[in-house]
Coordinates of C-alpha atoms in Angstrom, one line a residue:
M8 CA 9.1 119.6 269.1
A9 CA 12.1 120.7 270.6
S10 CA 14.6 118.3 269.3
Q11 CA 12.5 118.8 265.9
L12 CA 12.7 122.4 266.1
E13 CA 16.7 121.6 266.6
A14 CA 16.2 119.0 263.6
E15 CA 14.4 121.7 261.1
Y16 CA 16.4 125.2 262.4
P17 CA 19.6 124.4 264.2
K18 CA 21.2 127.8 263.9
D19 CA 17.7 129.4 265.6
N20 CA 17.3 126.5 268.5
G21 CA 21.0 124.9 268.2
G22 CA 21.5 123.8 271.8
R23 CA 18.0 124.6 273.3
S24 CA 15.3 123.1 275.2
V25 CA 12.3 123.0 276.8
V26 CA 11.2 122.4 280.7
L27 CA 8.7 120.3 281.4
T28 CA 7.4 120.1 284.9
P29 CA 4.9 117.4 286.9
L30 CA 1.6 118.7 288.0
A31 CA 2.5 117.3 290.9
D32 CA 5.7 119.5 291.3
A33 CA 3.6 122.7 291.4
A34 CA 3.2 123.5 294.1
V35 CA 6.8 125.0 294.9
G36 CA 7.3 126.0 290.7
A37 CA 8.8 125.4 288.3
N38 CA 11.7 127.7 287.9
Q39 CA 12.4 126.6 292.3
H40 CA 11.2 123.2 292.0
D41 CA 15.1 122.0 292.0
Q42 CA 16.6 124.4 294.9
V43 CA 13.6 122.9 297.0
A44 CA 14.7 118.5 295.9
L45 CA 18.2 119.4 297.0
A46 CA 17.4 120.8 299.9
G47 CA 15.1 118.3 300.1
T48 CA 18.1 116.1 299.8
M49 CA 20.4 117.7 302.3
M50 CA 17.9 117.5 304.7
M51 CA 17.5 114.1 304.3
T52 CA 21.2 113.8 303.8
V53 CA 22.3 115.6 307.4
V54 CA 18.9 113.7 309.8
G55 CA 20.5 110.2 307.8
V56 CA 23.8 111.2 309.2
V57 CA 23.3 111.6 312.7
L58 CA 20.7 108.8 312.8
L59 CA 23.9 106.5 311.8
I60 CA 25.6 108.3 314.8
A61 CA 22.5 107.7 316.6
C62 CA 23.2 103.6 315.6
V63 CA 27.1 103.9 316.1
N64 CA 25.9 105.0 319.6
L65 CA 23.8 102.3 319.9
A66 CA 26.0 99.6 318.9
N67 CA 28.6 100.2 321.0
L68 CA 26.6 100.5 323.4
L69 CA 25.2 96.7 323.2
L70 CA 28.3 95.7 322.5
A71 CA 29.6 96.3 325.8
R72 CA 26.2 95.8 327.3
A73 CA 26.9 91.5 325.6
A74 CA 31.1 91.6 326.8
Q75 CA 29.2 92.7 330.6
R76 CA 26.6 90.4 330.7
E77 CA 29.4 86.8 328.9
R78 CA 29.1 85.0 331.8
E79 CA 25.6 85.3 331.5
M80 CA 25.0 84.2 328.1
G81 CA 27.6 81.3 329.2
L82 CA 25.5 80.0 332.5
R83 CA 22.5 80.0 329.9
A84 CA 24.8 78.8 327.4
A85 CA 25.7 75.9 329.7
L86 CA 22.0 75.0 330.7
G87 CA 21.2 74.7 327.1
A88 CA 20.1 77.7 325.0
S89 CA 20.8 77.2 321.9
R90 CA 22.9 80.0 319.9
H91 CA 19.6 80.3 317.3
R92 CA 17.6 81.3 321.1
L93 CA 20.8 83.5 323.1
M94 CA 20.6 85.9 319.1
R95 CA 16.4 85.8 319.3
Q96 CA 17.6 87.2 323.2
M97 CA 19.8 89.7 322.0
L98 CA 17.5 90.7 319.2
T99 CA 13.9 90.9 320.6
E100 CA 16.0 93.6 323.0
C101 CA 17.3 96.0 320.8
I102 CA 14.5 95.6 318.8
L103 CA 12.5 97.3 321.5
L104 CA 14.8 100.2 322.2
S105 CA 14.9 100.9 318.4
L106 CA 10.4 100.9 318.7
L107 CA 10.6 102.7 321.8
G108 CA 12.8 105.4 320.4
G109 CA 10.8 105.3 317.2
A110 CA 7.9 106.3 318.8
V111 CA 10.1 109.1 321.5
G112 CA 11.1 110.5 317.7
L113 CA 7.2 110.6 316.2
A114 CA 6.1 112.1 319.6
I115 CA 9.4 114.9 318.9
A116 CA 7.8 115.3 314.6
C117 CA 4.5 115.9 315.8
V118 CA 5.4 119.2 317.9
G119 CA 8.2 119.9 315.3
R120 CA 6.3 120.0 312.1
S121 CA 5.8 123.4 313.2
V122 CA 9.4 124.9 313.4
L123 CA 10.2 122.9 310.5
W124 CA 7.0 124.7 308.5
S125 CA 8.4 128.3 309.0
F126 CA 11.0 127.3 307.4
R127 CA 9.3 127.0 304.1
P128 CA 10.2 129.4 301.0
P129 CA 7.6 132.8 300.8
F130 CA 6.6 131.0 297.9
I131 CA 5.2 127.9 299.4
Q132 CA 1.5 128.9 300.5
Q133 CA -0.1 127.7 303.7
N134 CA -2.0 124.6 301.7
D135 CA 0.6 123.7 298.9
L136 CA 1.6 120.7 300.7
D137 CA 0.8 118.3 303.1
L138 CA 3.0 117.4 306.3
S139 CA 0.4 115.9 308.3
L140 CA 1.1 112.2 310.0
D141 CA -0.8 110.4 308.0
S142 CA -0.2 105.4 308.2
H143 CA 3.0 106.1 305.2
V144 CA 4.7 108.4 308.5
L145 CA 3.9 106.1 310.4
L146 CA 4.9 103.1 308.5
F147 CA 8.4 104.1 307.1
T148 CA 9.0 105.5 311.4
M149 CA 8.2 102.1 312.3
G150 CA 10.4 100.5 309.4
I151 CA 13.5 102.9 309.8
S152 CA 13.5 101.8 313.2
L153 CA 13.0 98.5 312.9
F154 CA 15.9 98.5 310.1
T155 CA 18.0 100.0 312.5
G156 CA 17.4 98.0 315.6
V157 CA 18.1 94.4 313.1
L158 CA 21.3 96.2 311.3
F159 CA 23.1 97.4 314.4
G160 CA 22.4 95.0 316.8
V161 CA 23.0 92.0 314.4
A162 CA 26.9 92.5 315.3
P163 CA 26.1 92.5 319.4
A164 CA 24.1 89.4 319.0
L165 CA 26.1 86.9 317.6
K166 CA 29.4 88.1 320.0
A167 CA 26.9 87.4 322.9
S168 CA 25.5 83.9 320.8
V169 CA 28.6 82.7 321.0
P170 CA 29.9 82.4 324.5
D171 CA 33.1 80.9 326.2
V172 CA 31.9 79.0 328.5
M173 CA 35.2 77.8 330.0
E174 CA 36.1 80.9 330.6
T175 CA 32.8 83.1 331.6
L176 CA 32.3 80.3 334.4
K177 CA 35.1 81.0 336.2
L178 CA 35.4 83.1 338.7
G179 CA 37.2 85.5 337.7
G180 CA 39.0 86.5 333.8
R181 CA 41.9 88.3 332.6
G182 CA 40.9 91.8 331.6
G183 CA 41.2 93.5 329.1
S184 CA 44.8 94.4 327.0
L185 CA 46.1 97.6 326.8
G186 CA 44.7 98.7 322.9
W187 CA 41.6 98.5 320.9
G188 CA 43.6 95.6 318.3
R189 CA 41.8 92.8 320.3
N190 CA 38.7 94.5 319.9
S191 CA 38.9 96.6 315.5
L192 CA 34.5 96.7 316.1
H193 CA 34.8 99.4 318.8
S194 CA 37.1 100.7 316.9
L195 CA 35.8 100.7 313.3
L196 CA 32.6 102.3 314.7
V197 CA 34.5 104.9 316.7
V198 CA 36.3 106.2 313.9
S199 CA 32.4 106.3 311.6
E200 CA 31.2 108.6 314.5
I201 CA 34.3 110.7 314.2
A202 CA 33.8 110.4 310.6
L203 CA 30.2 110.6 310.4
S204 CA 30.1 113.7 312.9
L205 CA 33.2 116.3 310.2
V206 CA 30.4 115.9 307.8
A207 CA 27.5 117.7 309.0
L208 CA 29.9 119.9 311.5
V209 CA 31.0 120.7 307.7
G210 CA 27.8 121.3 306.5
A211 CA 27.2 123.2 308.9
G212 CA 30.4 125.3 308.6
L213 CA 30.3 125.9 305.3
F214 CA 26.3 127.1 305.1
I215 CA 26.7 129.6 308.5
R216 CA 28.9 130.5 306.5
S217 CA 26.7 131.6 303.1
M218 CA 24.5 132.5 305.0
R219 CA 26.6 134.9 306.3
D220 CA 27.8 136.1 303.0
A221 CA 24.2 136.0 301.1
Q222 CA 23.3 138.5 303.7
R223 CA 25.9 140.9 302.8
I224 CA 26.1 140.3 298.8
D225 CA 24.8 143.9 297.7
P226 CA 21.9 143.3 295.2
G227 CA 22.5 146.4 293.2
F228 CA 19.7 148.3 294.0
E229 CA 17.8 149.6 297.2
S230 CA 17.6 146.9 299.4
K231 CA 16.1 148.0 302.5
N232 CA 12.8 150.5 302.2
L233 CA 11.5 149.5 299.1
F234 CA 8.0 147.5 298.2
M235 CA 6.2 146.6 295.0
M236 CA 2.8 145.8 293.6
A237 CA 1.7 144.1 290.4
F238 CA -1.3 145.1 288.0
D239 CA -2.4 144.3 284.2
L240 CA -3.8 146.2 282.0
G241 CA -4.0 143.9 279.1
A242 CA -7.0 142.4 281.2
L243 CA -8.8 145.3 281.1
H244 CA -8.1 145.7 277.2
Y245 CA -6.0 149.5 277.6
Q246 CA -4.9 150.3 274.3
E247 CA -1.4 151.4 274.3
G248 CA -1.8 155.6 274.6
R249 CA -4.2 155.4 277.7
A250 CA -2.0 152.9 279.8
Q251 CA 0.9 155.2 280.0
E252 CA -1.8 157.2 280.4
F253 CA -2.2 155.4 283.3
F254 CA 1.2 154.5 284.3
R255 CA 2.4 158.1 284.3
A256 CA -0.8 158.8 287.2
A257 CA 0.5 156.2 288.7
V258 CA 4.0 156.7 289.8
E259 CA 2.6 161.1 290.2
R260 CA 0.0 159.0 292.4
A261 CA 2.2 156.8 294.5
N262 CA 5.0 159.8 294.1
S263 CA 1.9 161.8 296.2
T264 CA 1.7 160.0 299.2
P265 CA 3.1 160.8 302.0
G266 CA 6.4 158.9 303.1
V267 CA 7.2 157.7 299.8
K268 CA 10.5 159.5 298.1
S269 CA 10.3 157.9 294.7
A270 CA 8.8 155.6 292.7
A271 CA 9.0 154.0 288.9
I272 CA 7.0 151.3 286.2
A273 CA 8.8 148.2 285.5
S274 CA 8.1 145.4 283.8
N275 CA 10.5 143.0 286.4
F276 CA 10.1 142.5 289.9
P277 CA 13.0 143.1 291.7
L278 CA 14.9 139.4 292.0
G279 CA 12.1 138.2 289.6
G280 CA 14.0 137.3 286.5
G281 CA 12.2 138.4 283.0
F282 CA 11.2 138.2 279.3
A283 CA 14.2 137.8 277.4
R284 CA 15.0 138.3 273.1
T285 CA 18.1 137.3 271.5
V286 CA 20.6 140.0 270.4
F287 CA 22.4 140.4 267.8
P288 CA 25.5 143.7 267.6
E289 CA 25.0 146.3 264.5
G290 CA 26.6 144.6 261.8
E291 CA 25.8 140.8 263.1
D292 CA 22.8 139.3 262.0
E293 CA 21.6 135.8 261.5
T294 CA 22.6 135.3 257.8
T295 CA 26.8 135.9 258.8
G296 CA 26.3 132.8 260.8
Y297 CA 26.4 134.7 264.4
R298 CA 24.5 132.8 267.1
G299 CA 23.5 136.0 269.4
T300 CA 23.0 136.1 272.9
L301 CA 19.4 135.8 274.9
T302 CA 19.7 138.7 276.6
Q303 CA 17.3 139.4 279.5
L304 CA 15.6 142.6 278.9
D305 CA 13.5 145.2 281.6
D306 CA 10.3 147.5 280.1
I307 CA 10.7 151.2 282.7
T308 CA 9.6 154.8 282.9
S309 CA 12.1 157.4 283.6
G310 CA 12.9 157.8 287.1
F311 CA 13.5 153.4 287.3
F312 CA 17.1 154.1 288.4
D313 CA 16.3 156.4 290.5
A314 CA 13.5 154.5 293.1
L315 CA 16.3 151.6 293.0
K316 CA 19.1 153.9 293.2
I317 CA 20.8 151.8 290.5
P318 CA 24.4 153.8 290.0
L319 CA 24.3 155.0 286.1
L320 CA 28.6 154.7 285.4
K321 CA 28.3 156.0 281.4
G322 CA 26.7 158.2 279.6
R323 CA 22.3 158.5 280.6
V324 CA 19.5 157.4 281.8
F325 CA 16.1 157.7 279.8
S326 CA 14.2 160.3 279.9
D327 CA 10.5 161.7 278.4
S328 CA 11.3 162.7 274.8
D329 CA 12.3 159.1 275.0
R330 CA 8.9 158.0 273.2
K331 CA 7.0 156.5 270.3
G332 CA 8.4 158.2 267.1
T333 CA 11.5 159.0 268.5
T334 CA 15.5 157.3 267.9
P335 CA 14.6 153.9 269.5
V336 CA 17.6 154.1 273.0
V337 CA 18.8 151.7 275.8
V338 CA 20.4 151.9 278.6
I339 CA 22.5 148.4 279.1
N340 CA 23.9 146.8 282.6
E341 CA 27.8 146.6 282.9
A342 CA 27.8 142.8 282.6
M343 CA 26.4 143.7 279.4
A344 CA 28.9 146.0 278.2
K345 CA 31.4 143.5 278.9
H346 CA 29.7 140.6 276.8
F347 CA 29.2 141.6 273.6
W348 CA 31.4 145.0 273.5
P349 CA 34.4 144.3 275.7
N350 CA 37.9 146.9 276.3
Q351 CA 35.5 149.2 274.2
E352 CA 33.0 152.0 275.0
A353 CA 29.6 150.3 274.8
V354 CA 28.1 154.0 275.0
G355 CA 26.9 154.6 271.5
K356 CA 26.9 151.0 270.5
R357 CA 23.7 149.5 268.4
F358 CA 21.9 146.1 268.0
H359 CA 18.6 145.0 267.2
F360 CA 16.2 142.1 268.2
F361 CA 16.2 138.6 266.4
G362 CA 13.1 138.7 264.0
D363 CA 13.8 142.0 264.0
P364 CA 16.0 144.6 262.1
T365 CA 15.5 147.5 263.9
L366 CA 18.8 149.5 265.3
R367 CA 18.4 150.7 268.8
E368 CA 21.0 152.7 270.3
V369 CA 23.1 152.4 273.8
V370 CA 23.2 155.6 275.4
G371 CA 24.0 154.8 278.6
V372 CA 25.4 151.9 281.6
V373 CA 24.7 151.2 285.2
G374 CA 26.0 148.7 287.3
N375 CA 25.1 145.8 287.9
T376 CA 21.7 143.5 289.8
V377 CA 20.7 140.5 290.6
I378 CA 18.6 139.4 287.9
N379 CA 17.2 136.0 288.9
N380 CA 19.2 134.7 292.2
I381 CA 20.8 136.3 295.2
G382 CA 24.9 135.0 294.1
E383 CA 24.6 134.1 290.4
V384 CA 27.0 136.0 288.2
P385 CA 26.5 139.0 286.2
V386 CA 24.1 138.9 283.8
P387 CA 23.6 140.5 280.6
L388 CA 20.6 143.3 281.3
A389 CA 19.3 146.3 278.9
Y390 CA 16.8 148.2 279.6
L391 CA 14.1 149.5 277.2
S392 CA 11.8 152.9 278.0
I393 CA 8.8 151.4 278.7
R394 CA 7.3 154.1 275.9
Q395 CA 8.7 152.7 272.9
D396 CA 8.8 149.3 274.5
Y397 CA 5.5 149.3 275.4
S398 CA 4.6 146.1 278.6
P399 CA 1.1 146.2 279.3
A400 CA 2.3 143.5 282.5
V401 CA 4.0 145.7 284.9
T402 CA 5.2 146.6 288.7
L403 CA 5.3 149.4 290.8
Q404 CA 8.1 150.0 292.9
V405 CA 7.9 152.4 295.2
R406 CA 10.8 153.7 297.7
T407 CA 10.4 155.1 300.6
T408 CA 11.7 156.8 303.7
G409 CA 10.5 154.6 306.6
S410 CA 8.9 151.0 306.5
P411 CA 7.4 150.3 304.1
E412 CA 5.0 148.1 304.9
A413 CA 2.9 151.2 306.8
L414 CA 2.8 152.7 302.8
I415 CA 1.7 149.7 301.1
G416 CA -2.1 150.4 302.3
G417 CA -1.7 154.3 301.1
V418 CA -0.5 153.7 297.4
R419 CA -2.3 151.2 297.0
A420 CA -5.9 152.7 297.7
Q421 CA -4.6 155.6 295.4
I422 CA -3.5 153.3 292.6
Q423 CA -6.9 151.0 292.8
S424 CA -8.9 154.7 292.9
L425 CA -7.7 155.0 288.9
D426 CA -9.7 153.1 287.7
P427 CA -11.6 150.6 290.6
N428 CA -11.3 147.5 288.2
L429 CA -7.9 146.8 288.5
A430 CA -6.5 144.0 290.0
I431 CA -3.2 144.2 292.1
T432 CA -1.6 141.5 293.1
N433 CA 1.5 140.5 294.7
V434 CA 2.1 142.5 296.9
Q435 CA 5.6 142.2 299.4
T436 CA 8.6 144.0 299.9
I437 CA 11.7 143.8 299.0
S438 CA 12.3 141.9 302.7
E439 CA 9.9 139.5 301.8
T440 CA 11.8 138.9 298.1
M441 CA 14.9 138.4 299.1
D442 CA 13.9 136.6 302.4
Q443 CA 12.7 134.5 299.3
G444 CA 15.9 134.4 297.5
L445 CA 18.1 133.3 300.7
W446 CA 15.4 130.5 301.8
A447 CA 17.1 127.9 301.3
P448 CA 20.6 128.6 302.6
R449 CA 19.1 130.0 305.7
M450 CA 17.4 127.0 306.1
G451 CA 20.2 124.6 305.9
A452 CA 22.1 127.2 307.8
A453 CA 19.1 126.4 311.4
L454 CA 18.9 123.1 310.5
L455 CA 22.7 121.7 309.8
T456 CA 23.8 123.7 312.7
L457 CA 21.1 122.1 314.5
F458 CA 21.8 118.6 313.4
G459 CA 25.6 119.3 313.0
G460 CA 25.8 120.1 317.2
L461 CA 23.6 116.9 318.0
A462 CA 26.1 114.9 316.0
L463 CA 28.8 116.4 317.9
V464 CA 27.5 115.9 320.9
L465 CA 26.3 112.6 319.8
A466 CA 29.8 112.0 319.0
A467 CA 32.0 112.4 322.2
I468 CA 29.6 110.9 324.3
G469 CA 30.3 107.5 322.0
V470 CA 33.7 108.1 322.2
Y471 CA 34.1 108.8 325.4
G472 CA 31.6 105.7 326.3
V473 CA 33.8 103.4 324.3
L474 CA 37.1 104.6 325.7
S475 CA 35.6 104.7 328.7
Y476 CA 34.3 101.4 329.0
S477 CA 38.0 100.0 327.1
V478 CA 39.6 101.2 330.3
N479 CA 37.7 100.2 333.3
Q480 CA 38.1 96.4 331.5
Q481 CA 42.2 97.0 331.7
T482 CA 42.0 98.8 335.2
R483 CA 44.1 95.6 335.8
E484 CA 46.3 95.7 334.0
I485 CA 46.5 99.4 334.0
G486 CA 47.8 98.0 337.8
I487 CA 50.1 96.2 336.9
R488 CA 51.7 98.7 335.1
M489 CA 51.8 101.2 337.5
A490 CA 52.7 98.8 340.4
M491 CA 56.0 97.6 338.2
G492 CA 56.7 101.2 337.5
A493 CA 54.5 102.7 334.9
E494 CA 55.0 106.9 335.6
R495 CA 50.7 108.1 335.4
A496 CA 52.3 110.9 332.7
H497 CA 52.7 107.3 330.5
V498 CA 49.3 105.6 331.1
L499 CA 47.6 108.4 330.3
R500 CA 49.8 109.6 327.1
L501 CA 49.3 105.8 326.3
V502 CA 46.0 105.3 327.0
V503 CA 44.9 108.9 325.4
G504 CA 47.3 108.9 322.4
Q505 CA 45.4 106.1 321.1
G506 CA 42.8 107.3 321.0
L507 CA 43.5 110.0 319.4
R508 CA 44.9 108.0 316.6
L509 CA 41.6 106.4 316.2
A510 CA 39.9 110.0 316.1
G511 CA 42.5 111.1 313.2
V512 CA 41.3 107.9 311.0
G513 CA 37.7 109.3 311.7
V514 CA 38.7 112.7 309.8
L515 CA 40.7 111.7 307.7
L516 CA 38.2 109.4 306.3
G517 CA 34.9 112.3 307.1
V518 CA 37.1 114.5 304.9
I519 CA 36.9 112.7 302.3
V520 CA 33.0 112.0 302.4
A521 CA 32.9 115.3 302.6
V522 CA 34.0 116.4 300.2
A523 CA 31.9 114.1 298.0
V524 CA 28.9 115.2 299.8
M525 CA 29.6 118.9 299.9
R526 CA 30.3 119.3 296.0
Q527 CA 26.3 118.1 295.4
L528 CA 25.3 121.1 297.4
S529 CA 27.5 124.1 295.8
G530 CA 24.7 125.2 294.3
L531 CA 22.8 126.0 297.9
L532 CA 26.0 128.3 299.1
F533 CA 26.5 131.8 298.0
G534 CA 30.1 133.3 298.2
V535 CA 32.2 130.4 299.6
S536 CA 33.3 127.4 298.3
A537 CA 32.2 123.7 299.1
Y538 CA 35.6 122.9 300.2
D539 CA 36.8 126.1 302.0
P540 CA 40.2 125.3 304.0
M541 CA 39.2 126.7 306.9
T542 CA 35.9 125.5 307.5
F543 CA 37.4 122.0 306.6
A544 CA 40.1 122.5 309.5
A545 CA 38.3 124.1 312.2
V546 CA 36.0 121.1 312.0
A547 CA 39.0 118.6 312.3
V548 CA 40.9 120.5 315.1
L549 CA 37.3 120.5 317.2
L550 CA 37.0 117.2 316.9
V551 CA 40.1 116.2 317.1
L552 CA 39.5 118.6 320.8
V553 CA 36.6 116.8 321.8
A554 CA 38.5 113.4 321.1
F555 CA 40.9 114.0 323.2
L556 CA 38.7 115.4 326.0
A557 CA 36.5 112.2 325.4
C558 CA 39.7 110.1 325.9
Y559 CA 41.9 111.9 329.0
I560 CA 38.9 112.2 331.3
P561 CA 38.6 108.3 331.4
A562 CA 42.0 107.8 331.3
R563 CA 42.7 110.6 334.2
R564 CA 40.7 108.2 336.5
A565 CA 42.1 105.2 335.6
T566 CA 45.5 106.4 337.0
C567 CA 44.2 107.8 339.6
V568 CA 43.0 104.1 340.4
N569 CA 45.3 102.4 343.3
P570 CA 47.4 99.9 342.4
L571 CA 46.6 97.5 344.8
V572 CA 42.8 98.3 344.1
A573 CA 43.1 97.3 340.6
L574 CA 45.5 94.2 341.3
R575 CA 42.0 92.8 343.3
H576 CA 39.9 93.8 340.7
E577 CA 37.2 90.4 339.6

């Protein structure tokens, strides 16, 4: 239908379309669905990163275990065990470990559901989404456990299933060579672990900074002592004259409530968007080829700007004299003034809406406010006097001297006393509205911090474990070097340098991956670039420091071994 309209009326509908939302997605709302879906993708991504890091650790441990069992596997092979038999044994052990880990994870998930649910956005109600652990979740968990067990157990199983029988049957054996060149798989796993940890930590850093910046954003209106409630006089078949009298009485009743500083009527909620119409400046219309600009509108009473503390920049605001029969006037925000009349004085300019030739005069310019989403680029907004542009469905917005929660009941009772049949809906404070706008970055910051910290711990343990195993394998060679006169500092630098080189490669690879991943999540960030150099640099330095400590501890322990003891090793 949209394509047909665009083809038949290209000037009016060119570049405009519709959005269709499946009913199954309606729980989170059409406007929030993309943000919720992106947040869900982010959660799955970071969980996947941590899972991969854990799997890399598992693979490293299994490789080390397979090396330690080389003699055992050699004996089994010498006694007639086939390669497939050895592989089955190693894979069975690995899969059992994975299934046990999956069971423990499932138990943690049962406890963690309430924590995850606490991060849901306010517009999702208690029964909108089902987080029960059903058969699909159980099968998914078992499938992931089996898959990771097989995938990361194959390499250790292959290594263990081809033992060097003659070598392993010897009473002793040569120590490993000091270096990582002969064990490229270990090196690859360490690089992967560092890279994956960098991705998780960069995400955590960006979202923490984003959350901090979002909380500092000035929405352009009262963002503390304010609450709102909605009602629709059209549902009670009020005529315009009676409705205007109701609006006046509602504002007076609200203002008379102790603790209320000021109140006003508006057709839009703060951060609630609003109806939009196409605007044509005076001298332009549909026939001149001017396309017009779709501009959001808000019908308000005269005390609106005072109630929400929106500053007046130029001209005047509405007064009681702006009513039906007088010159149609509007107050516009700064973004609209700059869009339609750049480098000009907007006050005194006139425009009309598509399909309505009535010219409306701009009498004032006010500051920009957040209209749809926190962190948005200021968009044009035109305020209309509700006495000249009647809207039956409105919100009452009340600024208080103290905590707004304590006054909601009193103001609500005052409004309903005007008409007991009136349904009052969507009662909420401005803090609840702001929380709704910030749920995605808050959830991202909390979860990425949790999983980023877990990734860092896993990476530190993994790098330490791999290097510690490698150094233990090289104890004999380190003893020979020191017996031949090598200084402890030289051996220390050699071992630590090898680990830091791997960490450097991992950091470089992680930066490349993080740049690609963070670009996809830029829509959830406020006030910070997805490529923020400070965050990337801080995370890189942190990982290098962690890698240094993970390398230094086993290297220092190895250099403290008595050369005579090392030479008798094995």
